[in-house]
C-alpha positions as a Python dict, from the first residue, in 0.01 Angstrom:
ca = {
    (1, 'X'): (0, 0, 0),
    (2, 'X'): (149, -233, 260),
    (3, 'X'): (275, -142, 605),
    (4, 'X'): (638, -132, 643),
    (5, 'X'): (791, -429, 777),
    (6, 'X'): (991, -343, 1118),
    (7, 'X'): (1297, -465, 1141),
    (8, 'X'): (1411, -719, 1462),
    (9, 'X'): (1727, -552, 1688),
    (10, 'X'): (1856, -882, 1832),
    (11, 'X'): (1869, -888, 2220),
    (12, 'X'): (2241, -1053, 2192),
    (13, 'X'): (2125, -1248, 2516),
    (14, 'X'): (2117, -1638, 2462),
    (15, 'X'): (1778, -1779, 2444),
    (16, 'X'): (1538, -1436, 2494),
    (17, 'X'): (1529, -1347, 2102),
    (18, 'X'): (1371, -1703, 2090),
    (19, 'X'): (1166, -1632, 2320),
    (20, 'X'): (1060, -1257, 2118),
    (21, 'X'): (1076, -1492, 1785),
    (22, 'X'): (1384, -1313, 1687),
    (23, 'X'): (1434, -1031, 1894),
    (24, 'X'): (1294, -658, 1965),
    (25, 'X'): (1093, -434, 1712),
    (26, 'X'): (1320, -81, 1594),
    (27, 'X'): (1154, 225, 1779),
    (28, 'X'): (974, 1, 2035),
    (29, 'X'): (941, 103, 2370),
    (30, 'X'): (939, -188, 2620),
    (31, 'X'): (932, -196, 3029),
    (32, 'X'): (1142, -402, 3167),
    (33, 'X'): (1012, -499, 3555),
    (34, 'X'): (1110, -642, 3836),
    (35, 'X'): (1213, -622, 4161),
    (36, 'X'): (1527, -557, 4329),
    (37, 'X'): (1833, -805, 4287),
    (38, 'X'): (1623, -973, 3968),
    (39, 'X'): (1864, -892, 3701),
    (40, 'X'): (1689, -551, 3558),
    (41, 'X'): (2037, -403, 3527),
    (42, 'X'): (2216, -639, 3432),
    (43, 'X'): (1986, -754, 3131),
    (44, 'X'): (1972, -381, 3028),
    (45, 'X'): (2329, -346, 2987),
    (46, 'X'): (2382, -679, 2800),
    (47, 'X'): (2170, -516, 2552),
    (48, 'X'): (2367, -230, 2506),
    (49, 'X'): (2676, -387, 2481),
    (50, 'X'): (2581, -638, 2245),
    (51, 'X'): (2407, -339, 2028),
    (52, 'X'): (2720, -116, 2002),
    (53, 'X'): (2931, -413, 1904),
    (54, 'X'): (2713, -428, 1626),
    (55, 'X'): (2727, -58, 1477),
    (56, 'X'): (2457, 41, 1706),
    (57, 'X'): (2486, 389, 1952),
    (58, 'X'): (2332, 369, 2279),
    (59, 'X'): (2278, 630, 2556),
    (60, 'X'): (2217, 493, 2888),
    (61, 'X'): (2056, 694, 3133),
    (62, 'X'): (1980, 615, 3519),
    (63, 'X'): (1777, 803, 3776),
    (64, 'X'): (1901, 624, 4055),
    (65, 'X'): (2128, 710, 4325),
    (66, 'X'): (2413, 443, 4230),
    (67, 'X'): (2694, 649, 4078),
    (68, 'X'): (2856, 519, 3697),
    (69, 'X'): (3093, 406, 3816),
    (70, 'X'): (2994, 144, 4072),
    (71, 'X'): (2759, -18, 3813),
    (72, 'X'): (3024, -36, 3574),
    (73, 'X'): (3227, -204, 3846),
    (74, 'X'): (2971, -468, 3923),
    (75, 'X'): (2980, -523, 3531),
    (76, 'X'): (3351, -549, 3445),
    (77, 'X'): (3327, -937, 3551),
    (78, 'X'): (3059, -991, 3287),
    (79, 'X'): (3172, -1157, 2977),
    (80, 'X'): (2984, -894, 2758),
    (81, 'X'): (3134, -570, 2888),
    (82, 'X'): (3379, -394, 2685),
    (83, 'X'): (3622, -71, 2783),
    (84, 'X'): (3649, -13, 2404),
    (85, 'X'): (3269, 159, 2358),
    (86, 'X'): (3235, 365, 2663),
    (87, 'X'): (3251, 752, 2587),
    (88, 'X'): (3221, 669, 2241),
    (89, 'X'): (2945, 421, 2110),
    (90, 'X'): (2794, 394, 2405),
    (91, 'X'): (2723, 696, 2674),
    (92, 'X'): (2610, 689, 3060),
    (93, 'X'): (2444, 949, 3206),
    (94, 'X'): (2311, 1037, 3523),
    (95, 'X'): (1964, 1226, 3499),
    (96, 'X'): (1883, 1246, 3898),
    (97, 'X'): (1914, 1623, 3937),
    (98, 'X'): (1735, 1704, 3649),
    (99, 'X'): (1464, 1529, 3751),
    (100, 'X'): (1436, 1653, 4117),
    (101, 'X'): (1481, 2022, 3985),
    (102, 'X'): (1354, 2066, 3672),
    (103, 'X'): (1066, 1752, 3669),
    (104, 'X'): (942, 1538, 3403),
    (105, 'X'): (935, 1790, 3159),
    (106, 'X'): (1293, 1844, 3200),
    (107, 'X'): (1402, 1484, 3167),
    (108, 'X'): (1174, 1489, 2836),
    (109, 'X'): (1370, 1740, 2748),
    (110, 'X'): (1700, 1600, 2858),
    (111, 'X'): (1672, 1246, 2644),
    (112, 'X'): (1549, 1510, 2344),
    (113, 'X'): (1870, 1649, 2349),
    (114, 'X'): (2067, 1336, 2430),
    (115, 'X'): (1942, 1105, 2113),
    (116, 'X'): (2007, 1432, 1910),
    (117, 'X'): (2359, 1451, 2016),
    (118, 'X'): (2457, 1110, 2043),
    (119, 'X'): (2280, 1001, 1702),
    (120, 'X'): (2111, 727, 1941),
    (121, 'X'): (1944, 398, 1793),
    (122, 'X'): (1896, 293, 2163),
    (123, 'X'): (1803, 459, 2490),
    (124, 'X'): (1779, 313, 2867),
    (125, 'X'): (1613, 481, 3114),
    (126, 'X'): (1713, 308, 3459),
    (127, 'X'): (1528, 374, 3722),
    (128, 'X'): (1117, 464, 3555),
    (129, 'X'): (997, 432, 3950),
    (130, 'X'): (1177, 729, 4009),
    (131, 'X'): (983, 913, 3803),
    (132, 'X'): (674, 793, 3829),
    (133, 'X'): (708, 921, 4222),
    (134, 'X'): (813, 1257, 4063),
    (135, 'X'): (498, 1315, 3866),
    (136, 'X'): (263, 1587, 4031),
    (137, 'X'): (-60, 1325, 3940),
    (138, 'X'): (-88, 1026, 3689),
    (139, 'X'): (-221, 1245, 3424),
    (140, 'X'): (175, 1427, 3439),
    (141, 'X'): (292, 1079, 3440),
    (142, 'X'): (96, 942, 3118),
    (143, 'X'): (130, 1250, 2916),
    (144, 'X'): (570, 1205, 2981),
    (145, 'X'): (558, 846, 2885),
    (146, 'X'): (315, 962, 2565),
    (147, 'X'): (550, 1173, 2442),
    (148, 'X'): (888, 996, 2495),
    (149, 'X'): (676, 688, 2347),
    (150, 'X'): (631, 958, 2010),
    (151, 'X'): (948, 1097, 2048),
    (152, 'X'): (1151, 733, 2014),
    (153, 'X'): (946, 596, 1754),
    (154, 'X'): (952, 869, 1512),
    (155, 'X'): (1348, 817, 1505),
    (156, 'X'): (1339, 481, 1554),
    (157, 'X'): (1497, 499, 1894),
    (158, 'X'): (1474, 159, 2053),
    (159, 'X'): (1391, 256, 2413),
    (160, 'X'): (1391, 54, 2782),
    (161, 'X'): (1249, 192, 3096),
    (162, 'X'): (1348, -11, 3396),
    (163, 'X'): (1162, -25, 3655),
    (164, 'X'): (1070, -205, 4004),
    (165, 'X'): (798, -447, 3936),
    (166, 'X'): (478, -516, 4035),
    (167, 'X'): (253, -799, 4116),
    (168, 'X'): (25, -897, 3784),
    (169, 'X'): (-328, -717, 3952),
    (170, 'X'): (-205, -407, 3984),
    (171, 'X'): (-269, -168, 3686),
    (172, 'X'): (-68, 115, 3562),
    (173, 'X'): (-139, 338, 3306),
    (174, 'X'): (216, 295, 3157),
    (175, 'X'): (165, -57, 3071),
    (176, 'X'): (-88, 10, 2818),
    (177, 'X'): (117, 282, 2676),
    (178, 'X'): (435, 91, 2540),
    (179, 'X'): (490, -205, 2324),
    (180, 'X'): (585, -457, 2536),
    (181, 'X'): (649, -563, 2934),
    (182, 'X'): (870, -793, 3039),
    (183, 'X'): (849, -912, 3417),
    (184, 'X'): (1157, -1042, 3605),
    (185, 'X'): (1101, -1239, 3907),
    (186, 'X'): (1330, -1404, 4200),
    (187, 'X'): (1128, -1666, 4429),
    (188, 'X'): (1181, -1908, 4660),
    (189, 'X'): (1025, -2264, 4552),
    (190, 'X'): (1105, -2465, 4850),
    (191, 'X'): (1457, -2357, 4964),
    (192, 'X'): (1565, -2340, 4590),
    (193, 'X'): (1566, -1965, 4471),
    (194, 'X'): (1462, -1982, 4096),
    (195, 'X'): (1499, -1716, 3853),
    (196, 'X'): (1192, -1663, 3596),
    (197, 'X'): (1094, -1425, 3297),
    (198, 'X'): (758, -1367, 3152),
    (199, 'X'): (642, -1176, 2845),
    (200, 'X'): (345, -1014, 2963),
    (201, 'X'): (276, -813, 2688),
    (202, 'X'): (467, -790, 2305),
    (203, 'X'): (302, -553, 2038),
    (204, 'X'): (350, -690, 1651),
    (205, 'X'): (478, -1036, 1702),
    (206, 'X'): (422, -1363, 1814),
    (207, 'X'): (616, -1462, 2182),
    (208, 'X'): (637, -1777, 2379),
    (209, 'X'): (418, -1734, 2653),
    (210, 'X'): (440, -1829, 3013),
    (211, 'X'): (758, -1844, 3217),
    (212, 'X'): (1113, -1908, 3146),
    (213, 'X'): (1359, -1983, 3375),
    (214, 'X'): (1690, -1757, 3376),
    (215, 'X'): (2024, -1754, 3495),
    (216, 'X'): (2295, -1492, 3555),
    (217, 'X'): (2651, -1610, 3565),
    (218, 'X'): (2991, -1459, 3389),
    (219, 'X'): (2840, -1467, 3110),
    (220, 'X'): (2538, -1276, 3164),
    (221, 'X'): (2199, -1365, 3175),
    (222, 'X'): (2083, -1694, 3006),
    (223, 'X'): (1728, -1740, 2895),
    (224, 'X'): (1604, -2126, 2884),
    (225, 'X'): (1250, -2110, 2692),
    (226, 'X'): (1020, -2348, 2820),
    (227, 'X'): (1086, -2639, 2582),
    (228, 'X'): (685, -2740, 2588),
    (229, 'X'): (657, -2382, 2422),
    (230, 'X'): (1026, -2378, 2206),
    (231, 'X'): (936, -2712, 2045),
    (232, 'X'): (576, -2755, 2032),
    (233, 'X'): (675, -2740, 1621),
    (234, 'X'): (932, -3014, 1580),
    (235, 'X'): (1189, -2936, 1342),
    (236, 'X'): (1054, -3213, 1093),
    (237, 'X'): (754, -3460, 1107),
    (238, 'X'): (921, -3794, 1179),
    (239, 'X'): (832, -4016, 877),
    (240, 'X'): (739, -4382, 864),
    (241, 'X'): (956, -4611, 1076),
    (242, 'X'): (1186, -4750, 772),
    (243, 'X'): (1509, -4909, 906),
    (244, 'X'): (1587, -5150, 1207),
    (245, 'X'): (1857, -5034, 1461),
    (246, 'X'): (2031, -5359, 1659),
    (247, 'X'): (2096, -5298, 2044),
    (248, 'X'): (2364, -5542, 2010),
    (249, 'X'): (2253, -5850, 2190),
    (250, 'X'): (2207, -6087, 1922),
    (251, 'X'): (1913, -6287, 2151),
    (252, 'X'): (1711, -5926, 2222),
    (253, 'X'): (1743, -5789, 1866),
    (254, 'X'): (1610, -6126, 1770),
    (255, 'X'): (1310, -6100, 2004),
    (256, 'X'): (1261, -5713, 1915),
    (257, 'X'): (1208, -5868, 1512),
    (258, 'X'): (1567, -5720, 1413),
    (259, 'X'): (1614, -5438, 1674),
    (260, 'X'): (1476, -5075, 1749),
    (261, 'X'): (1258, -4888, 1506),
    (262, 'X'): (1493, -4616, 1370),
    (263, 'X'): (1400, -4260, 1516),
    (264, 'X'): (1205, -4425, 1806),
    (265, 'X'): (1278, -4405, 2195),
    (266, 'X'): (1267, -4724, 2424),
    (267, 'X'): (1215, -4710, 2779),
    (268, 'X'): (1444, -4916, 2977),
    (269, 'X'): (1317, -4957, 3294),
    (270, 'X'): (1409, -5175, 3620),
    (271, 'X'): (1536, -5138, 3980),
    (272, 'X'): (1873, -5062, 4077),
    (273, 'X'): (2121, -5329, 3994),
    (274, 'X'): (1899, -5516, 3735),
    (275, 'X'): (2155, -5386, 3444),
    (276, 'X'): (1958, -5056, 3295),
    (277, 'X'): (2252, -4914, 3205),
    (278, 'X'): (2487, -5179, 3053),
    (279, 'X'): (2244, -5266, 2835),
    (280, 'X'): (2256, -4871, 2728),
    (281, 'X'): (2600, -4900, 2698),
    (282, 'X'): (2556, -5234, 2488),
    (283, 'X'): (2302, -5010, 2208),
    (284, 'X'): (2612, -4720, 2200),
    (285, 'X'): (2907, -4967, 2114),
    (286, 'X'): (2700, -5154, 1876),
    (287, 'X'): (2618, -4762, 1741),
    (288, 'X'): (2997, -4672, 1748),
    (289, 'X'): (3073, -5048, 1593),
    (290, 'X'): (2862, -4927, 1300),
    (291, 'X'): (3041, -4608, 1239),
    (292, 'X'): (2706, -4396, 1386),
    (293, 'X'): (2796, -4100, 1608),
    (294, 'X'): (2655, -4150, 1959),
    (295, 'X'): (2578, -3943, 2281),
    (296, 'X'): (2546, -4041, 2662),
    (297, 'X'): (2412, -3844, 2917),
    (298, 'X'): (2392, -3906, 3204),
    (299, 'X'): (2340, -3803, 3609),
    (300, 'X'): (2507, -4017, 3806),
    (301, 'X'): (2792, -4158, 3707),
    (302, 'X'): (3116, -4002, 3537),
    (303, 'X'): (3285, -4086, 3194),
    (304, 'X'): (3591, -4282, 3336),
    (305, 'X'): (3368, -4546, 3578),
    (306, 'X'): (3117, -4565, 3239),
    (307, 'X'): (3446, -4655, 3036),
    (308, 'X'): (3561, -4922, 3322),
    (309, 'X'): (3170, -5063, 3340),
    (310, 'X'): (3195, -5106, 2960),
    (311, 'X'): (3555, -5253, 2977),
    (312, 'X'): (3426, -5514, 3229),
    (313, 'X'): (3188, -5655, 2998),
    (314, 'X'): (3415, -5654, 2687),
    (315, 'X'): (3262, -5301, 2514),
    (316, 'X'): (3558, -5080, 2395),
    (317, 'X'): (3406, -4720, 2499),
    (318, 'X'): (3776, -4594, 2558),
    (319, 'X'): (3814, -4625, 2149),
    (320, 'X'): (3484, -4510, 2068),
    (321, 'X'): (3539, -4204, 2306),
    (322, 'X'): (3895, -4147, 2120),
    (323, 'X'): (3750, -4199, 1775),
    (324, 'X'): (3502, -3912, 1784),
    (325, 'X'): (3195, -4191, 1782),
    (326, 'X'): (3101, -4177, 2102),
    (327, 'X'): (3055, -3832, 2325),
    (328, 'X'): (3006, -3856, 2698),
    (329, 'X'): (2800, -3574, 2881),
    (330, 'X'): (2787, -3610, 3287),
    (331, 'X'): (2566, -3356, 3432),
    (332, 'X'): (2598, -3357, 3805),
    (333, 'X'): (2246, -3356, 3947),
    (334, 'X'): (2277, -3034, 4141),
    (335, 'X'): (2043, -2710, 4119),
    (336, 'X'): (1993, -2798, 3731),
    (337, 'X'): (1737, -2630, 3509),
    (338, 'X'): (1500, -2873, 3362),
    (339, 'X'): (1531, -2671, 2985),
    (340, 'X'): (1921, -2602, 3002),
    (341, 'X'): (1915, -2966, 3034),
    (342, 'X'): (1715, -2990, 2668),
    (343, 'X'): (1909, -2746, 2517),
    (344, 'X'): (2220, -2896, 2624),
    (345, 'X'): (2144, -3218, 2448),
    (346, 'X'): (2002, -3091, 2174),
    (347, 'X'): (2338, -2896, 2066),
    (348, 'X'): (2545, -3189, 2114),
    (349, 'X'): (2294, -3431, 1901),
    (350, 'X'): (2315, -3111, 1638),
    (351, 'X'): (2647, -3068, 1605),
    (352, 'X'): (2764, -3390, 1601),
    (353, 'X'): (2514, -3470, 1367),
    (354, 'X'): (2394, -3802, 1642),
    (355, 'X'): (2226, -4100, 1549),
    (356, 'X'): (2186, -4309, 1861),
    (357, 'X'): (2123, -4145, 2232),
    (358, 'X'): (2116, -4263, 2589),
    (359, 'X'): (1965, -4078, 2843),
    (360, 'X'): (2086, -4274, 3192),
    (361, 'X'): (1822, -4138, 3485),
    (362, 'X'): (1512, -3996, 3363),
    (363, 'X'): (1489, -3919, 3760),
    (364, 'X'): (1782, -3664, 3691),
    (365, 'X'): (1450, -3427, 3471),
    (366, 'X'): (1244, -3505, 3708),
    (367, 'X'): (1435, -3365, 4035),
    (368, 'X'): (1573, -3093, 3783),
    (369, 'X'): (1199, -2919, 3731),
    (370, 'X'): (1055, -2674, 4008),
    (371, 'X'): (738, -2725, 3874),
    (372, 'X'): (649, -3086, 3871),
    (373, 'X'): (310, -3066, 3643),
    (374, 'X'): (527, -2995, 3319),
    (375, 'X'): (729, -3317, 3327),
    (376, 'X'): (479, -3529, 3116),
    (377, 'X'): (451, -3226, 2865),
    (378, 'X'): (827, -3166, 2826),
    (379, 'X'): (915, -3536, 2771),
    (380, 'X'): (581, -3546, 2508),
    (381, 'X'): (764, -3214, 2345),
    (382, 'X'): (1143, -3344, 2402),
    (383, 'X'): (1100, -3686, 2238),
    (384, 'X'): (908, -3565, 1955),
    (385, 'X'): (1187, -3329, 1892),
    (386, 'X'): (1399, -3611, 1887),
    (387, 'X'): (1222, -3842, 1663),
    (388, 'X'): (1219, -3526, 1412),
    (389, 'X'): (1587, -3526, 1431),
    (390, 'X'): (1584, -3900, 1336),
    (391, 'X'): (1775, -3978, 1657),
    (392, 'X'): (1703, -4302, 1827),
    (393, 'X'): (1697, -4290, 2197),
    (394, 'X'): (1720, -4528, 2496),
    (395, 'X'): (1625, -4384, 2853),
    (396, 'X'): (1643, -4556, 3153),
    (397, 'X'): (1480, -4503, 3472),
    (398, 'X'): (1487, -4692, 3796),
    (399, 'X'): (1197, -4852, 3999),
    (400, 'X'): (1182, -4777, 4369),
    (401, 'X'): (1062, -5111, 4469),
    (402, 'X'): (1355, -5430, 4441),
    (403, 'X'): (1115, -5719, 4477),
    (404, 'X'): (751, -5811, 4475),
    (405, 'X'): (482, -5763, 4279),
    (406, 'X'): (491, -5341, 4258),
    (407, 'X'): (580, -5205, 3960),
    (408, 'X'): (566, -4793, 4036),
    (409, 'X'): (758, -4526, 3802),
    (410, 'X'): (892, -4232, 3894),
    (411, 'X'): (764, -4031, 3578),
    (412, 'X'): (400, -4152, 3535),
    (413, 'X'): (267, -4149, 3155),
    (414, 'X'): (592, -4184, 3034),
    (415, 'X'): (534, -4544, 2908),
    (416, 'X'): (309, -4382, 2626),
    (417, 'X'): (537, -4122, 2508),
    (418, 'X'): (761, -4437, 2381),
    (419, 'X'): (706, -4680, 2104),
    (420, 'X'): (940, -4946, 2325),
    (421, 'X'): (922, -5068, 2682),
    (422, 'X'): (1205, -5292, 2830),
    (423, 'X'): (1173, -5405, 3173),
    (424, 'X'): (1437, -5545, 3379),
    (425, 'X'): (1443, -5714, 3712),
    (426, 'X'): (1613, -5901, 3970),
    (427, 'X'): (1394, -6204, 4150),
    (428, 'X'): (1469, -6512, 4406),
    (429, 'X'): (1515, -6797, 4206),
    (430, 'X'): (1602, -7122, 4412),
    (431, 'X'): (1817, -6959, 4643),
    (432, 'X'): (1991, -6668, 4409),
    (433, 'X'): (1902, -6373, 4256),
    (434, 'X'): (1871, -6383, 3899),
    (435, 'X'): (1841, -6078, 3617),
    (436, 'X'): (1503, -6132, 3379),
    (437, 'X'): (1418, -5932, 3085),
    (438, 'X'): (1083, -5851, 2905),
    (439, 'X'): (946, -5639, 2664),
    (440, 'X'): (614, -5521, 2748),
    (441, 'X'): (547, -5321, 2473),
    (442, 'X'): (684, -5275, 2058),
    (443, 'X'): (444, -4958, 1870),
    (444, 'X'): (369, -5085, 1538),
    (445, 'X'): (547, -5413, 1566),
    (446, 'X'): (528, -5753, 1642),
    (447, 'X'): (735, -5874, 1963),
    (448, 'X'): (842, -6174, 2185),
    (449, 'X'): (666, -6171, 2467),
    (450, 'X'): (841, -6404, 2682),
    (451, 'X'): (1049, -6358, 2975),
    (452, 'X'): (1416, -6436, 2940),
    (453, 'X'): (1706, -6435, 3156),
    (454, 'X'): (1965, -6153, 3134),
    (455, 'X'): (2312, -6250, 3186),
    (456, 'X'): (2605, -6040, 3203),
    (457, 'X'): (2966, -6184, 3168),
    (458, 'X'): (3302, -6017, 3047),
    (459, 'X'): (3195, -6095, 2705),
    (460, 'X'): (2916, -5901, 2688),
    (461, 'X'): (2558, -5905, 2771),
    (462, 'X'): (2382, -6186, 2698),
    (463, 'X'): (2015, -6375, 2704),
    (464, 'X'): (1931, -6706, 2874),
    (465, 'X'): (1687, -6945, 2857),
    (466, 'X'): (1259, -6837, 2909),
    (467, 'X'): (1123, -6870, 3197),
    (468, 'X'): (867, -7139, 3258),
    (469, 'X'): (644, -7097, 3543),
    (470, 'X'): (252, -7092, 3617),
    (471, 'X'): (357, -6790, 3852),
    (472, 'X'): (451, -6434, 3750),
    (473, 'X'): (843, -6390, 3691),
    (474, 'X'): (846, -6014, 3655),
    (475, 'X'): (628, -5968, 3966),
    (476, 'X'): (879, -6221, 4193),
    (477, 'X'): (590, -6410, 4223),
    (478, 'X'): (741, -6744, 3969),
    (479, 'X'): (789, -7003, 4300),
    (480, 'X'): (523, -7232, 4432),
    (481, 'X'): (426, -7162, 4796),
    (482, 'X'): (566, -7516, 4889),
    (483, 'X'): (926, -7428, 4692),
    (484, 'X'): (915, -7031, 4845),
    (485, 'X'): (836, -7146, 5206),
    (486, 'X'): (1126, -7423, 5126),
    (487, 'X'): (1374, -7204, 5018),
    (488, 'X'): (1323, -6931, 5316),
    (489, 'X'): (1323, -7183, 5585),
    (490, 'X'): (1660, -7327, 5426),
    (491, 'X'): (1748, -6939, 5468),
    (492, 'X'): (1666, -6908, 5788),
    (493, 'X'): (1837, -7265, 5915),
    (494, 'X'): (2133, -7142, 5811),
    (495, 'X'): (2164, -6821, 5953),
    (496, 'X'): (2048, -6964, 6246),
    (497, 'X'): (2326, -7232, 6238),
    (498, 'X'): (2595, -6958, 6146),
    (499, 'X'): (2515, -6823, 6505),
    (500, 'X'): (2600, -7117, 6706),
}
């Protein structure tokens, strides 16, 4: 005979029933700790409310000094809360002076009666520290969680016991006694306070493991699951590479052998100035000139100046923008989670159904993580996600260094998460600064490698001549000593004539 299948009871709170692989098991009985001010309140409540507006009955009891009413008042500005189920689907009751007169057996006695009456499918218990300091010994303590644990899963009570938390060496005896712990935490990283949530424990199903970062705003808490963990499955294995995608520059597609690999991500990189992201803009209208819904997203600078950069050059964004092709995402890049950032894109590319994507500032991730040793996994997960969804995707990042022969990137490794790298620069030519492109690398495709000029006028972006020189281009390094000590003393006469 087979076991019975639980069934899930759906948290209702955005991203943590991805993070239980679809929510809580009927008749569980889960700890939720953490300290003060983490959100333990909060997070139980959401629950509730989201489980009454879904047929559900729910009796809420605390053992903490706050009255009812209070907590409901630091609630009513959450989006979830409700007038309509109080006193009726869902019940609060204070249990404080049972448990100082009558003890844990009283209390046991207490929720008994409660479920019974109320015809409960859910029970909080807010404030388990309390009575855990109640207890005559541990023993008194064990045997009252035993039994409520009994009690709730005969009925298929779905049960939470808040609590303070502890620090992950201590032991206590009611840990091993439920089916799952959930640990809320509140630290400092630098002077940015950061918001995490850990499954430490999760009876009958599979969890995503390690920590997630969490918000509360109006709307509640938000869970953002570690997207290393949330999409180390893509959605889809990305096939063979089948179609060409054109970036638009006639010269560049002609040197990439016909464009981009469909479903692949380039690397654009190059220092400020050297024209990262108007040759982004250049692969969207050429996108939105083929009919193909595209996305930017971007850090630094907002729709309107993106529209005027495009207008300068002769690309119509304004129309794509009012057409529905094109969708323009500007993300500030202030106290950002490194995951709500994935998730956001993700969405848009979803329900827009996207085919082309630029990404303008990998730095933006970077700065937007508070723990720096994920940043090669997450792009490794992030772009494979995105080649699933048959989305191909230009990101650009900026070098540090404007001239000479150091070539340093902020994001190191990233170059081998792409199949394309583009890099752009600005050199001393003869007395003026001149744009180059190359392409360093093509995965799975042939390439030219030669160094071309990379001119931008109001019609467009366009590709000069090659470069011929015995010296390095890209490095800065293309003049003869005679011709580079030339030019700079030619400099320097002048300047010093312009004094006189």
């Amino acid at each position: 005979m087979a076991p019975p299948v639980l069934q899930r009871i759906p948290s209702g709170v955005l991203g943590l029933d991805a993070v239980l692989d679809g929510g809580f098991l009927q008749g569980g009985t889960y700890i939720v700790a953490g300290m003060p001010g983490t959100g333990k309140t909060i997070l139980g409540n959401q629950i509730c409310f989201h489980h009454v507006a879904h047929g559900g009955r729910v009796v809420y009891v605390t053992l903490l000094a706050e009255t009812h009413g209070r907590m409901l008042a630091h609630l009513r500005g959450m989006a979830f809360f409700s007038e309509e189920p109080l006193a009726s689907a869902l019940h609060y009751v204070s249990a404080y002076r049972v448990l100082t007169q009558e003890g844990l057996k009283g209390l046991l006695e207490m929720l008994r009666q409660l479920i019974r009456e109320h015809r409960a499918s859910m029970l909080v218990l807010d404030g388990l520290v309390s009575a855990s300091a109640s207890a005559p010994n541990e023993l008194a303590f064990k045997e009252f969680v035993h039994e409520l644990n009994t009690l709730v899963s005969v009925i298929g009570c779905t049960t939470f016991l808040l609590t303070n938390g502890h620090t992950p060496e201590d032991v206590h005896p009611e840990h091993t006694m439920v089916d799952g712990l959930i640990e809320l935490t509140d630290e400092l990283i630098g002077v940015r306070a950061v918001r995490e949530l850990i499954v430490r424990k999760f009876r009958g199903s599979a969890h995503l493991r390690g920590r997630h970062v969490f918000q509360i705003s109006h709307q509640g808490i938000t869970v953002y699951p570690r997207s290393e963990a949330m999409l180390s499955d893509p959605v889809a294995v990305p096939g063979e590479y089948s179609a060409r995608v054109p970036v638009g520059v006639p010269a560049l597609d002609e040197m990439l052998r016909g464009g981009l690999q469909r479903g692949s991500a380039t690397l654009i990189m190059g220092p400020s100035g050297s024209g990262k992201t108007l040759l982004g803009l250049q692969f969207l209208a050429e996108g939105a000139r083929q009919g193909e819904p595209c996305l930017y997203f971007g850090f630094y600078e907002s729709p309107p100046r993106l529209v005027g950069k495009g207008q300068a050059i002769g690309l119509d964004m304004a129309e794509a923008v009012r057409g529905g092709l094109l969708e323009m995402i500007w993300q500030p890049p202030v106290e950002l989670v490194l995951d709500a950032l994935a998730v956001k894109i993700v969405a848009a590319i979803k329900r827009r159904g996207v085919h082309r994507l630029l990404i303008d500032g990998l730095v933006g991730f970077k700065e937007s993580t508070v723990h720096p040793e994920r940043i090669n996994r997450f792009f490794a997960a992030f772009t494979n996600e995105l080649r699933a969804l048959e989305v191909t995707t230009v990101f650009t990042e900026e070098m540090r260094v404007l001239f000479g022969p150091e070539v340093e990137t902020p994001v190191k490794g990233l170059s081998a998460l792409v199949e394309n790298h583009l890099f752009l620069r600005q050199l001393e030519w003869k007395g003026e600064l001149r744009r180059v492109l190359a392409i360093l690398k093509t995965r799975e495709s042939g390439h030219d490698p030669g160094v071309r000029e990379l001119l931008i006028t109001d019609r467009g972006l366009q590709l000069g001549g090659r470069f011929d020189s015995t010296g390095a281009v890209l490095t800065d390094q293309g003049l003869s000593p005679s011709t580079r000590r030339s030019t700079r003393g030619s400099t320097a006469r002048k300047r010093r004539g312009s004094r006189k």
